[in-house]
Amino acid sequence: MAKVRFIDLFAGIGGIRKGFETAFNNAGFETECILTSEIKPHALKTLHANYPNEEVKGDITQIKSSDIPDFDFLLAGFPCQAFSNAGRRLGFMDARGTLFFDIARILKEKKPYGFILENVEGLVTHDRQDTSQDMGKTLTTILSILDELKYKVTWKVLNSKKFGVPQERKRIYIVGTKNTKVSLDNLKTSKKKIKDILDQGLPIVTNKLSTLLLSHYKPSELYGKSIKDKRGGASNIHSWDIELKGAVSEDQKKLLNLLFKERRKKIWADIIGITWMDGMPLTEKQISTFFPHNNLRKMLDDLVKKGYLKFEHPKEIVIEETPEGKKQYRKPQTKLPKGYNIVSGKLSFEINKILDPNSIAPTLVAMDMKKIFVVDGNGLRTLSRREGLRMFGYPEDFQLPTSISNEEVYDLLGNTVVVPVISSISELLVNTYKKHQRGTIKSTPVCSL
């Protein structure tokens, strides 16, 4: 059996490796990881749990290229850092001072056949000077360096929702080989819904917020809802909808919903005499023009007391010159009359969004995953660890050790890759690599810099 050797840099929990190995193993290749580099402690615990017989190296910046055995493919979900000299056409030197430099120096020294690099979608426009440009200076520099190293490179932003996971997650993938460009335009695709990855009958969460939600809505009515006092249309549940801060009359709910929209109209900025802002305090008199009510003042003051509204002066944009440059902020205009404004924002409670089992999830990020809930029977709960792994396409035998906390699990998952995307890309590399092995594609020698 032919063997493919690879290295896995900035490995995380090994998602790129998992997708790569799956494709090559299915094609009849034996795979061997000859170097894994990762520094995050809870990621290291996960790697050891899944690859107990392998040694994981630490900081890649401290590993000499010459100490790495020969290998065929480099895999890396590298951090995106600003390039201090990006765009100055300094070639290989542009990467110095960034973690991408360690990828470049290893490619230069070891000359593997190919690589897969992954990063956030924002890499495409990072350090872009003109919005008419397709890409910023950072990606331009990266591609220039890879070209300088004589690799045939392609890149594309791919969305994981097309690759058999129920999650909207766009990432850039950069693929290169010594002898041919691998098109990323015709990858195998498939779709799943959230219900396809959920288990049933798991422990539910019982707290004030979940109890209030279920007392005001049927479980199925919560599908796809966000819990926040911000814009979001029909998919939003506001604090007053569930009387989170105290009892609210039907008239008060109507008042809050009208004020929520009305305060954003530019006409009020002109009347008040301030620069338009998205959400201004309006006086009782101004509110009465769109919500006439005999007890308006009493209703407003009650909502302020309960914390749904705040009574504040309008704010104006102030620009100050500082040693660091111009500083812009909003300052209350105390000479203008106070008005009533929504206490807006995401609620600082346990639930931010309830997933719709018949749809897909938004991009899952570490800081929000603990506030993502699902309906289970007649209750609400967070995603289990196994369901979290399924959201990223990890196989059922992949383990998250019990020694790491839920917070650490959220951090790992929020920063990992989607395994099936890597598998689809790697299937294309299998075909190219087979031809290379048979000698039907002539390799282009890598330059010596």
CSV table of C-alpha atoms in Angstrom, one decimal:
chain,number,residue,atom,x,y,z
A,1,MET,CA,0.0,0.0,0.0
A,2,ALA,CA,1.4,3.4,-1.0
A,3,LYS,CA,2.1,5.8,1.9
A,4,VAL,CA,1.5,9.5,2.1
A,5,ARG,CA,3.3,11.4,4.8
A,6,PHE,CA,2.1,14.8,6.0
A,7,ILE,CA,2.6,17.4,8.7
A,8,ASP,CA,-0.2,19.2,10.6
A,9,LEU,CA,0.6,22.8,11.7
A,10,PHE,CA,-1.6,24.9,14.0
A,11,ALA,CA,-3.5,21.7,14.3
A,12,GLY,CA,-6.2,22.6,16.7
A,13,ILE,CA,-8.0,19.3,17.3
A,14,GLY,CA,-6.9,17.9,14.0
A,15,GLY,CA,-9.8,18.7,11.7
A,16,ILE,CA,-7.8,19.2,8.6
A,17,ARG,CA,-5.9,16.1,9.3
A,18,LYS,CA,-9.1,14.1,9.7
A,19,GLY,CA,-10.5,15.2,6.4
A,20,PHE,CA,-7.2,14.6,4.6
A,21,GLU,CA,-6.7,11.1,6.0
A,22,THR,CA,-10.3,10.1,5.3
A,23,ALA,CA,-9.9,10.9,1.6
A,24,PHE,CA,-6.5,9.3,1.2
A,25,ASN,CA,-7.4,6.2,3.2
A,26,ASN,CA,-10.6,5.7,1.2
A,27,ALA,CA,-8.4,5.9,-2.0
A,28,GLY,CA,-6.2,3.1,-0.7
A,29,PHE,CA,-3.3,5.1,0.7
A,30,GLU,CA,-1.7,4.6,4.1
A,31,THR,CA,-1.2,7.9,5.8
A,32,GLU,CA,1.4,8.9,8.4
A,33,CYS,CA,1.6,12.2,10.3
A,34,ILE,CA,5.2,12.8,10.9
A,35,LEU,CA,4.7,16.2,12.8
A,36,THR,CA,1.9,17.8,14.6
A,37,SER,CA,2.3,21.3,16.1
A,38,GLU,CA,-0.1,22.9,18.5
A,39,ILE,CA,0.2,25.0,21.7
A,40,LYS,CA,-3.3,25.3,23.2
A,41,PRO,CA,-3.4,23.0,26.3
A,42,HIS,CA,-7.0,21.7,25.8
A,43,ALA,CA,-6.4,21.1,22.1
A,44,LEU,CA,-3.3,19.1,23.1
A,45,LYS,CA,-5.5,16.9,25.4
A,46,THR,CA,-7.9,16.3,22.6
A,47,LEU,CA,-5.1,15.3,20.2
A,48,HIS,CA,-3.6,12.9,22.7
A,49,ALA,CA,-7.0,11.4,23.3
A,50,ASN,CA,-7.5,10.7,19.6
A,51,TYR,CA,-3.8,9.9,18.6
A,52,PRO,CA,-2.4,8.4,21.8
A,53,ASN,CA,0.7,7.0,20.2
A,54,GLU,CA,1.9,10.2,18.6
A,55,GLU,CA,4.0,13.0,20.0
A,56,VAL,CA,2.7,16.5,19.5
A,57,LYS,CA,5.3,19.2,19.1
A,58,GLY,CA,4.8,22.7,20.5
A,59,ASP,CA,5.5,26.1,19.0
A,60,ILE,CA,6.3,25.8,15.3
A,61,THR,CA,8.4,28.9,15.4
A,62,GLN,CA,10.9,26.9,17.6
A,63,ILE,CA,11.1,23.9,15.3
A,64,LYS,CA,13.9,24.0,12.7
A,65,SER,CA,12.8,23.1,9.1
A,66,SER,CA,15.9,20.9,8.8
A,67,ASP,CA,14.7,18.8,11.8
A,68,ILE,CA,11.5,17.8,10.1
A,69,PRO,CA,11.6,14.5,8.2
A,70,ASP,CA,10.6,14.5,4.5
A,71,PHE,CA,6.9,14.5,3.8
A,72,ASP,CA,4.4,14.9,0.9
A,73,PHE,CA,1.8,17.4,2.1
A,74,LEU,CA,1.7,20.3,4.5
A,75,LEU,CA,-1.7,21.0,6.3
A,76,ALA,CA,-2.3,24.2,8.2
A,77,GLY,CA,-5.2,26.2,9.6
A,78,PHE,CA,-2.8,29.1,10.2
A,79,PRO,CA,-3.7,32.3,12.2
A,80,CYS,CA,-4.2,35.4,10.2
A,81,GLN,CA,-1.8,38.1,11.2
A,82,ALA,CA,-1.1,41.5,9.6
A,83,PHE,CA,2.0,41.4,7.4
A,84,SER,CA,4.3,44.3,8.4
A,85,ASN,CA,5.7,44.6,4.9
A,86,ALA,CA,2.7,43.3,2.9
A,87,GLY,CA,2.4,44.8,-0.5
A,88,ARG,CA,5.9,46.1,-0.8
A,89,ARG,CA,6.8,43.3,-3.2
A,90,LEU,CA,9.5,41.9,-1.0
A,91,GLY,CA,8.5,38.3,-1.9
A,92,PHE,CA,9.5,35.7,0.7
A,93,MET,CA,10.7,38.5,3.1
A,94,ASP,CA,7.1,39.8,3.3
A,95,ALA,CA,6.2,36.9,5.5
A,96,ARG,CA,8.8,37.5,8.2
A,97,GLY,CA,7.3,38.4,11.6
A,98,THR,CA,4.1,36.4,10.8
A,99,LEU,CA,3.2,32.8,11.5
A,100,PHE,CA,2.7,32.3,7.7
A,101,PHE,CA,6.5,32.7,7.5
A,102,ASP,CA,6.8,29.3,9.3
A,103,ILE,CA,4.7,27.7,6.6
A,104,ALA,CA,6.7,29.4,3.9
A,105,ARG,CA,10.1,28.5,5.3
A,106,ILE,CA,9.1,24.8,5.7
A,107,LEU,CA,7.8,24.7,2.1
A,108,LYS,CA,11.1,26.3,0.9
A,109,GLU,CA,13.3,23.8,2.9
A,110,LYS,CA,11.3,20.6,2.6
A,111,LYS,CA,9.7,21.0,-0.9
A,112,PRO,CA,6.7,18.7,-0.3
A,113,TYR,CA,4.4,17.9,-3.2
A,114,GLY,CA,1.5,19.9,-2.0
A,115,PHE,CA,-0.5,21.7,0.8
A,116,ILE,CA,-3.9,22.7,2.1
A,117,LEU,CA,-4.2,26.0,4.0
A,118,GLU,CA,-7.4,27.2,5.7
A,119,ASN,CA,-8.4,30.5,7.2
A,120,VAL,CA,-11.3,32.8,7.9
A,121,GLU,CA,-13.2,34.4,5.0
A,122,GLY,CA,-11.9,37.8,6.1
A,123,LEU,CA,-8.4,36.9,4.9
A,124,VAL,CA,-9.6,37.7,1.4
A,125,THR,CA,-10.1,41.4,2.0
A,126,HIS,CA,-7.6,41.8,4.9
A,127,ASP,CA,-5.6,45.0,4.5
A,128,ARG,CA,-7.5,46.0,1.4
A,129,GLN,CA,-7.0,49.6,0.4
A,130,ASP,CA,-9.8,49.9,-2.1
A,131,THR,CA,-13.2,48.2,-2.0
A,132,SER,CA,-13.0,47.7,-5.8
A,133,GLN,CA,-10.1,45.3,-5.3
A,134,ASP,CA,-10.9,41.5,-5.2
A,135,MET,CA,-8.4,40.9,-2.4
A,136,GLY,CA,-6.3,42.7,0.1
A,137,LYS,CA,-2.5,43.0,0.5
A,138,THR,CA,-2.3,40.1,2.9
A,139,LEU,CA,-3.7,37.5,0.6
A,140,THR,CA,-1.9,39.0,-2.3
A,141,THR,CA,1.4,38.6,-0.4
A,142,ILE,CA,0.6,35.0,0.6
A,143,LEU,CA,-0.2,34.0,-3.0
A,144,SER,CA,2.9,35.8,-4.3
A,145,ILE,CA,5.1,33.9,-1.9
A,146,LEU,CA,3.6,30.6,-2.8
A,147,ASP,CA,4.1,31.4,-6.4
A,148,GLU,CA,7.7,32.4,-5.7
A,149,LEU,CA,8.1,28.9,-4.2
A,150,LYS,CA,7.0,27.5,-7.6
A,151,TYR,CA,3.6,26.0,-6.4
A,152,LYS,CA,0.6,25.9,-8.6
A,153,VAL,CA,-2.0,27.5,-6.4
A,154,THR,CA,-5.8,27.9,-6.3
A,155,TRP,CA,-8.0,29.4,-3.6
A,156,LYS,CA,-11.7,29.7,-3.0
A,157,VAL,CA,-14.1,30.6,-0.2
A,158,LEU,CA,-16.4,27.6,0.5
A,159,ASN,CA,-19.5,27.4,2.6
A,160,SER,CA,-19.8,24.3,4.9
A,161,LYS,CA,-23.6,24.2,4.4
A,162,LYS,CA,-22.9,22.6,1.0
A,163,PHE,CA,-20.8,19.8,2.4
A,164,GLY,CA,-23.1,17.8,4.6
A,165,VAL,CA,-23.1,19.8,7.8
A,166,PRO,CA,-26.0,22.0,9.0
A,167,GLN,CA,-24.0,25.2,9.5
A,168,GLU,CA,-23.4,28.4,7.6
A,169,ARG,CA,-19.6,28.7,7.8
A,170,LYS,CA,-17.5,30.4,5.1
A,171,ARG,CA,-13.8,29.8,5.0
A,172,ILE,CA,-11.0,30.4,2.5
A,173,TYR,CA,-9.1,27.3,1.3
A,174,ILE,CA,-5.7,27.6,-0.4
A,175,VAL,CA,-4.5,24.5,-2.2
A,176,GLY,CA,-1.2,24.0,-4.1
A,177,THR,CA,0.8,21.3,-5.7
A,178,LYS,CA,4.1,21.3,-7.5
A,179,ASN,CA,2.7,20.5,-10.9
A,180,THR,CA,-0.9,21.4,-11.4
A,181,LYS,CA,-3.6,23.7,-10.3
A,182,VAL,CA,-6.4,21.9,-8.5
A,183,SER,CA,-9.8,23.4,-9.4
A,184,LEU,CA,-12.1,23.9,-6.4
A,185,ASP,CA,-15.1,24.6,-8.6
A,186,ASN,CA,-16.6,21.1,-8.9
A,187,LEU,CA,-16.5,19.6,-5.4
A,188,LYS,CA,-18.9,17.0,-4.2
A,189,THR,CA,-21.7,18.6,-2.2
A,190,SER,CA,-24.5,17.4,0.1
A,191,LYS,CA,-26.9,19.0,2.6
A,192,LYS,CA,-28.1,18.3,6.1
A,193,LYS,CA,-30.6,19.9,8.5
A,194,ILE,CA,-30.0,20.4,12.2
A,195,LYS,CA,-32.5,17.6,13.0
A,196,ASP,CA,-30.2,15.2,11.2
A,197,ILE,CA,-27.5,15.6,13.9
A,198,LEU,CA,-29.6,15.9,17.0
A,199,ASP,CA,-30.2,13.3,19.7
A,200,GLN,CA,-33.4,13.2,21.7
A,201,GLY,CA,-34.1,12.8,25.4
A,202,LEU,CA,-31.0,14.6,26.7
A,203,PRO,CA,-31.1,16.6,30.0
A,204,ILE,CA,-32.9,19.9,29.6
A,205,VAL,CA,-31.9,23.3,31.2
A,206,THR,CA,-34.3,24.8,33.6
A,207,ASN,CA,-33.8,28.4,34.5
A,208,LYS,CA,-35.7,31.7,34.6
A,209,LEU,CA,-35.3,32.5,31.0
A,210,SER,CA,-36.1,29.0,29.6
A,211,THR,CA,-39.2,28.8,31.9
A,212,LEU,CA,-40.5,32.2,30.7
A,213,LEU,CA,-39.9,31.3,27.1
A,214,LEU,CA,-41.9,28.0,27.4
A,215,SER,CA,-44.6,29.7,29.4
A,216,HIS,CA,-45.2,32.2,26.5
A,217,TYR,CA,-44.5,30.0,23.5
A,218,LYS,CA,-45.0,26.4,22.4
A,219,PRO,CA,-41.7,24.6,21.8
A,220,SER,CA,-42.2,24.5,18.1
A,221,GLU,CA,-42.9,28.3,18.1
A,222,LEU,CA,-39.3,28.8,19.4
A,223,TYR,CA,-37.7,27.3,16.3
A,224,GLY,CA,-35.1,29.8,14.9
A,225,LYS,CA,-35.8,32.5,17.4
A,226,SER,CA,-33.2,34.9,18.8
A,227,ILE,CA,-33.5,36.4,22.3
A,228,LYS,CA,-32.4,40.0,22.1
A,229,ASP,CA,-33.7,43.6,22.2
A,230,LYS,CA,-32.2,44.4,18.8
A,231,ARG,CA,-33.5,44.4,15.3
A,232,GLY,CA,-34.3,41.0,13.8
A,233,GLY,CA,-37.9,41.1,12.7
A,234,ALA,CA,-40.2,38.2,13.3
A,235,SER,CA,-37.3,36.0,14.4
A,236,ASN,CA,-36.7,38.1,17.5
A,237,ILE,CA,-38.1,37.5,20.9
A,238,HIS,CA,-37.7,40.7,23.0
A,239,SER,CA,-37.5,40.9,26.8
A,240,TRP,CA,-41.0,42.4,27.0
A,241,ASP,CA,-42.5,39.6,24.9
A,242,ILE,CA,-41.8,37.2,27.8
A,243,GLU,CA,-42.0,39.8,30.6
A,244,LEU,CA,-38.4,39.1,31.6
A,245,LYS,CA,-38.0,42.2,33.6
A,246,GLY,CA,-41.5,42.4,35.0
A,247,ALA,CA,-45.2,42.3,33.9
A,248,VAL,CA,-46.0,44.2,30.7
A,249,SER,CA,-49.6,45.1,29.6
A,250,GLU,CA,-50.7,44.6,26.0
A,251,ASP,CA,-50.7,48.4,25.5
A,252,GLN,CA,-47.1,48.6,26.9
A,253,LYS,CA,-46.0,45.9,24.4
A,254,LYS,CA,-47.5,47.8,21.6
A,255,LEU,CA,-45.8,51.0,22.8
A,256,LEU,CA,-42.4,49.2,23.0
A,257,ASN,CA,-42.7,47.7,19.6
A,258,LEU,CA,-43.6,51.0,18.0
A,259,LEU,CA,-40.9,52.9,19.9
A,260,PHE,CA,-38.4,50.2,18.9
A,261,LYS,CA,-38.9,51.1,15.2
A,262,GLU,CA,-39.9,54.8,15.4
A,263,ARG,CA,-36.7,55.9,17.3
A,264,ARG,CA,-34.6,54.9,14.3
A,265,LYS,CA,-36.2,57.4,11.9
A,266,LYS,CA,-34.0,60.2,10.7
A,267,ILE,CA,-36.8,62.7,11.0
A,268,TRP,CA,-36.4,62.7,14.8
A,269,ALA,CA,-32.7,63.6,14.6
A,270,ASP,CA,-33.7,66.7,12.5
A,271,ILE,CA,-36.4,67.7,15.0
A,272,ILE,CA,-34.2,67.1,18.0
A,273,GLY,CA,-31.2,68.8,16.4
A,274,ILE,CA,-28.6,66.1,16.5
A,275,THR,CA,-26.7,64.0,14.0
A,276,TRP,CA,-28.8,61.0,13.1
A,277,MET,CA,-28.2,57.8,15.1
A,278,ASP,CA,-29.7,54.4,15.0
A,279,GLY,CA,-31.9,54.7,18.0
A,280,MET,CA,-32.7,58.0,19.7
A,281,PRO,CA,-34.5,58.9,22.9
A,282,LEU,CA,-37.9,60.5,22.2
A,283,THR,CA,-39.8,62.7,24.6
A,284,GLU,CA,-43.3,61.9,25.8
A,285,LYS,CA,-44.7,64.5,23.4
A,286,GLN,CA,-42.9,63.1,20.5
A,287,ILE,CA,-44.0,59.5,21.4
A,288,SER,CA,-47.6,60.7,21.7
A,289,THR,CA,-47.6,61.6,17.9
A,290,PHE,CA,-47.5,57.9,17.0
A,291,PHE,CA,-48.9,56.4,20.2
A,292,PRO,CA,-51.6,58.6,21.8
A,293,HIS,CA,-52.7,57.2,25.1
A,294,ASN,CA,-54.4,58.7,28.2
A,295,ASN,CA,-51.9,57.0,30.5
A,296,LEU,CA,-48.8,57.4,28.4
A,297,ARG,CA,-46.6,59.1,31.0
A,298,LYS,CA,-47.5,56.5,33.6
A,299,MET,CA,-46.8,53.6,31.2
A,300,LEU,CA,-43.4,55.1,30.2
A,301,ASP,CA,-42.2,55.6,33.7
A,302,ASP,CA,-43.3,52.1,34.7
A,303,LEU,CA,-41.2,50.7,31.8
A,304,VAL,CA,-38.2,52.8,32.9
A,305,LYS,CA,-38.6,51.5,36.5
A,306,LYS,CA,-38.7,47.9,35.3
A,307,GLY,CA,-35.7,48.4,33.0
A,308,TYR,CA,-37.2,48.1,29.6
A,309,LEU,CA,-36.6,51.8,28.9
A,310,LYS,CA,-34.1,54.3,29.9
A,311,PHE,CA,-34.7,58.1,30.4
A,312,GLU,CA,-31.7,59.9,28.9
A,313,HIS,CA,-30.5,63.0,27.0
A,314,PRO,CA,-29.9,62.7,23.2
A,315,LYS,CA,-26.3,62.1,22.2
A,316,GLU,CA,-24.2,63.9,19.6
A,317,ILE,CA,-21.2,62.7,17.7
A,318,VAL,CA,-18.0,64.2,19.1
A,319,ILE,CA,-14.6,64.0,17.4
A,320,GLU,CA,-11.5,64.8,19.3
A,321,GLU,CA,-7.8,64.9,18.3
A,322,THR,CA,-5.6,62.7,20.4
A,323,PRO,CA,-1.9,61.7,20.2
A,324,GLU,CA,-3.1,58.4,18.7
A,325,GLY,CA,-5.3,60.1,16.1
A,326,LYS,CA,-8.9,61.2,15.9
A,327,LYS,CA,-11.3,59.7,18.5
A,328,GLN,CA,-15.0,59.6,17.9
A,329,TYR,CA,-17.7,58.9,20.5
A,330,ARG,CA,-21.2,60.0,21.4
A,331,LYS,CA,-21.7,62.6,24.2
A,332,PRO,CA,-25.0,63.3,26.0
A,333,GLN,CA,-26.4,66.8,25.2
A,334,THR,CA,-27.5,67.9,28.6
A,335,LYS,CA,-29.1,71.1,27.3
A,336,LEU,CA,-31.6,69.0,25.2
A,337,PRO,CA,-34.6,67.5,26.9
A,338,LYS,CA,-34.5,63.9,28.1
A,339,GLY,CA,-36.4,61.2,26.2
A,340,TYR,CA,-37.3,57.5,26.5
A,341,ASN,CA,-35.1,54.9,24.7
A,342,ILE,CA,-35.0,51.2,24.5
A,343,VAL,CA,-32.5,49.4,26.7
A,344,SER,CA,-31.2,47.5,23.7
A,345,GLY,CA,-28.6,44.8,23.0
A,346,LYS,CA,-28.2,41.1,23.4
A,347,LEU,CA,-29.5,40.0,26.7
A,348,SER,CA,-26.8,38.8,29.2
A,349,PHE,CA,-28.6,35.6,29.9
A,350,GLU,CA,-28.1,31.9,29.1
A,351,ILE,CA,-30.0,31.8,25.8
A,352,ASN,CA,-29.1,33.8,22.7
A,353,LYS,CA,-30.6,31.7,19.9
A,354,ILE,CA,-32.8,28.6,19.6
A,355,LEU,CA,-32.0,26.6,16.5
A,356,ASP,CA,-34.6,25.5,14.0
A,357,PRO,CA,-34.3,21.7,13.5
A,358,ASN,CA,-35.6,22.1,9.9
A,359,SER,CA,-32.9,24.6,8.9
A,360,ILE,CA,-29.2,25.2,9.5
A,361,ALA,CA,-27.2,27.0,12.2
A,362,PRO,CA,-25.4,30.3,11.8
A,363,THR,CA,-21.7,30.3,11.9
A,364,LEU,CA,-20.8,28.8,15.3
A,365,VAL,CA,-18.2,30.8,17.2
A,366,ALA,CA,-16.6,30.1,20.5
A,367,MET,CA,-18.1,33.0,22.5
A,368,ASP,CA,-21.7,32.2,21.5
A,369,MET,CA,-21.9,28.4,21.4
A,370,LYS,CA,-22.8,28.1,25.1
A,371,LYS,CA,-25.9,30.3,24.4
A,372,ILE,CA,-27.0,28.3,21.4
A,373,PHE,CA,-30.0,26.1,22.4
A,374,VAL,CA,-32.2,23.4,20.8
A,375,VAL,CA,-35.7,22.1,21.6
A,376,ASP,CA,-35.7,18.6,23.1
A,377,GLY,CA,-39.2,17.3,23.8
A,378,ASN,CA,-40.9,19.9,25.8
A,379,GLY,CA,-37.7,21.6,27.0
A,380,LEU,CA,-34.6,23.5,25.9
A,381,ARG,CA,-31.0,22.5,26.2
A,382,THR,CA,-27.6,23.3,24.8
A,383,LEU,CA,-25.9,21.2,22.1
A,384,SER,CA,-24.2,18.1,23.5
A,385,ARG,CA,-20.5,17.6,22.8
A,386,ARG,CA,-21.3,14.9,20.2
A,387,GLU,CA,-23.8,17.2,18.5
A,388,GLY,CA,-21.2,19.9,18.5
A,389,LEU,CA,-18.7,17.6,16.7
A,390,ARG,CA,-21.4,16.6,14.2
A,391,MET,CA,-21.9,20.3,13.4
A,392,PHE,CA,-18.4,20.2,12.0
A,393,GLY,CA,-18.6,16.8,10.4
A,394,TYR,CA,-16.3,14.9,12.8
A,395,PRO,CA,-16.9,11.1,12.8
A,396,GLU,CA,-18.7,9.4,15.7
A,397,ASP,CA,-15.5,7.8,17.0
A,398,PHE,CA,-13.8,11.2,17.5
A,399,GLN,CA,-13.4,12.0,21.2
A,400,LEU,CA,-13.5,15.1,23.3
A,401,PRO,CA,-11.9,14.1,26.6
A,402,THR,CA,-14.0,14.6,29.8
A,403,SER,CA,-11.0,16.3,31.4
A,404,ILE,CA,-11.7,19.5,29.4
A,405,SER,CA,-14.5,21.9,30.4
A,406,ASN,CA,-17.5,22.9,28.4
A,407,GLU,CA,-16.0,26.3,27.9
A,408,GLU,CA,-12.8,24.7,26.5
A,409,VAL,CA,-15.0,22.5,24.2
A,410,TYR,CA,-16.8,25.6,22.9
A,411,ASP,CA,-13.4,27.3,22.2
A,412,LEU,CA,-12.1,24.2,20.3
A,413,LEU,CA,-15.2,23.8,18.2
A,414,GLY,CA,-15.6,27.5,17.5
A,415,ASN,CA,-12.1,27.5,16.0
A,416,THR,CA,-12.0,24.2,14.2
A,417,VAL,CA,-12.5,23.3,10.5
A,418,VAL,CA,-15.4,21.5,8.8
A,419,VAL,CA,-14.0,18.0,8.1
A,420,PRO,CA,-16.1,17.1,5.0
A,421,VAL,CA,-14.9,20.3,3.2
A,422,ILE,CA,-11.3,19.1,3.7
A,423,SER,CA,-12.3,15.6,2.6
A,424,SER,CA,-13.8,16.9,-0.6
A,425,ILE,CA,-10.7,19.0,-1.4
A,426,SER,CA,-8.4,16.1,-0.5
A,427,GLU,CA,-10.3,13.8,-2.9
A,428,LEU,CA,-9.1,16.1,-5.7
A,429,LEU,CA,-5.6,16.0,-4.4
A,430,VAL,CA,-5.7,12.2,-4.4
A,431,ASN,CA,-6.3,12.1,-8.1
A,432,THR,CA,-3.6,14.6,-8.8
A,433,TYR,CA,-1.2,12.8,-6.5
A,434,LYS,CA,-1.9,9.5,-8.1
A,435,LYS,CA,-1.0,10.9,-11.5
A,436,HIS,CA,2.2,12.4,-10.0
A,437,GLN,CA,3.1,9.1,-8.6
A,438,ARG,CA,2.6,7.4,-11.9
A,439,GLY,CA,4.8,10.1,-13.5
A,440,THR,CA,2.0,11.3,-15.9
A,441,ILE,CA,2.4,14.8,-14.6
A,442,LYS,CA,5.9,16.3,-14.7
A,443,SER,CA,6.9,18.1,-11.5
A,444,THR,CA,8.1,21.7,-11.6
A,445,PRO,CA,11.2,22.0,-9.5
A,446,VAL,CA,10.9,24.4,-6.5
A,447,CYS,CA,13.2,27.3,-6.7
A,448,SER,CA,16.1,27.8,-4.3
A,449,LEU,CA,15.8,31.2,-2.6
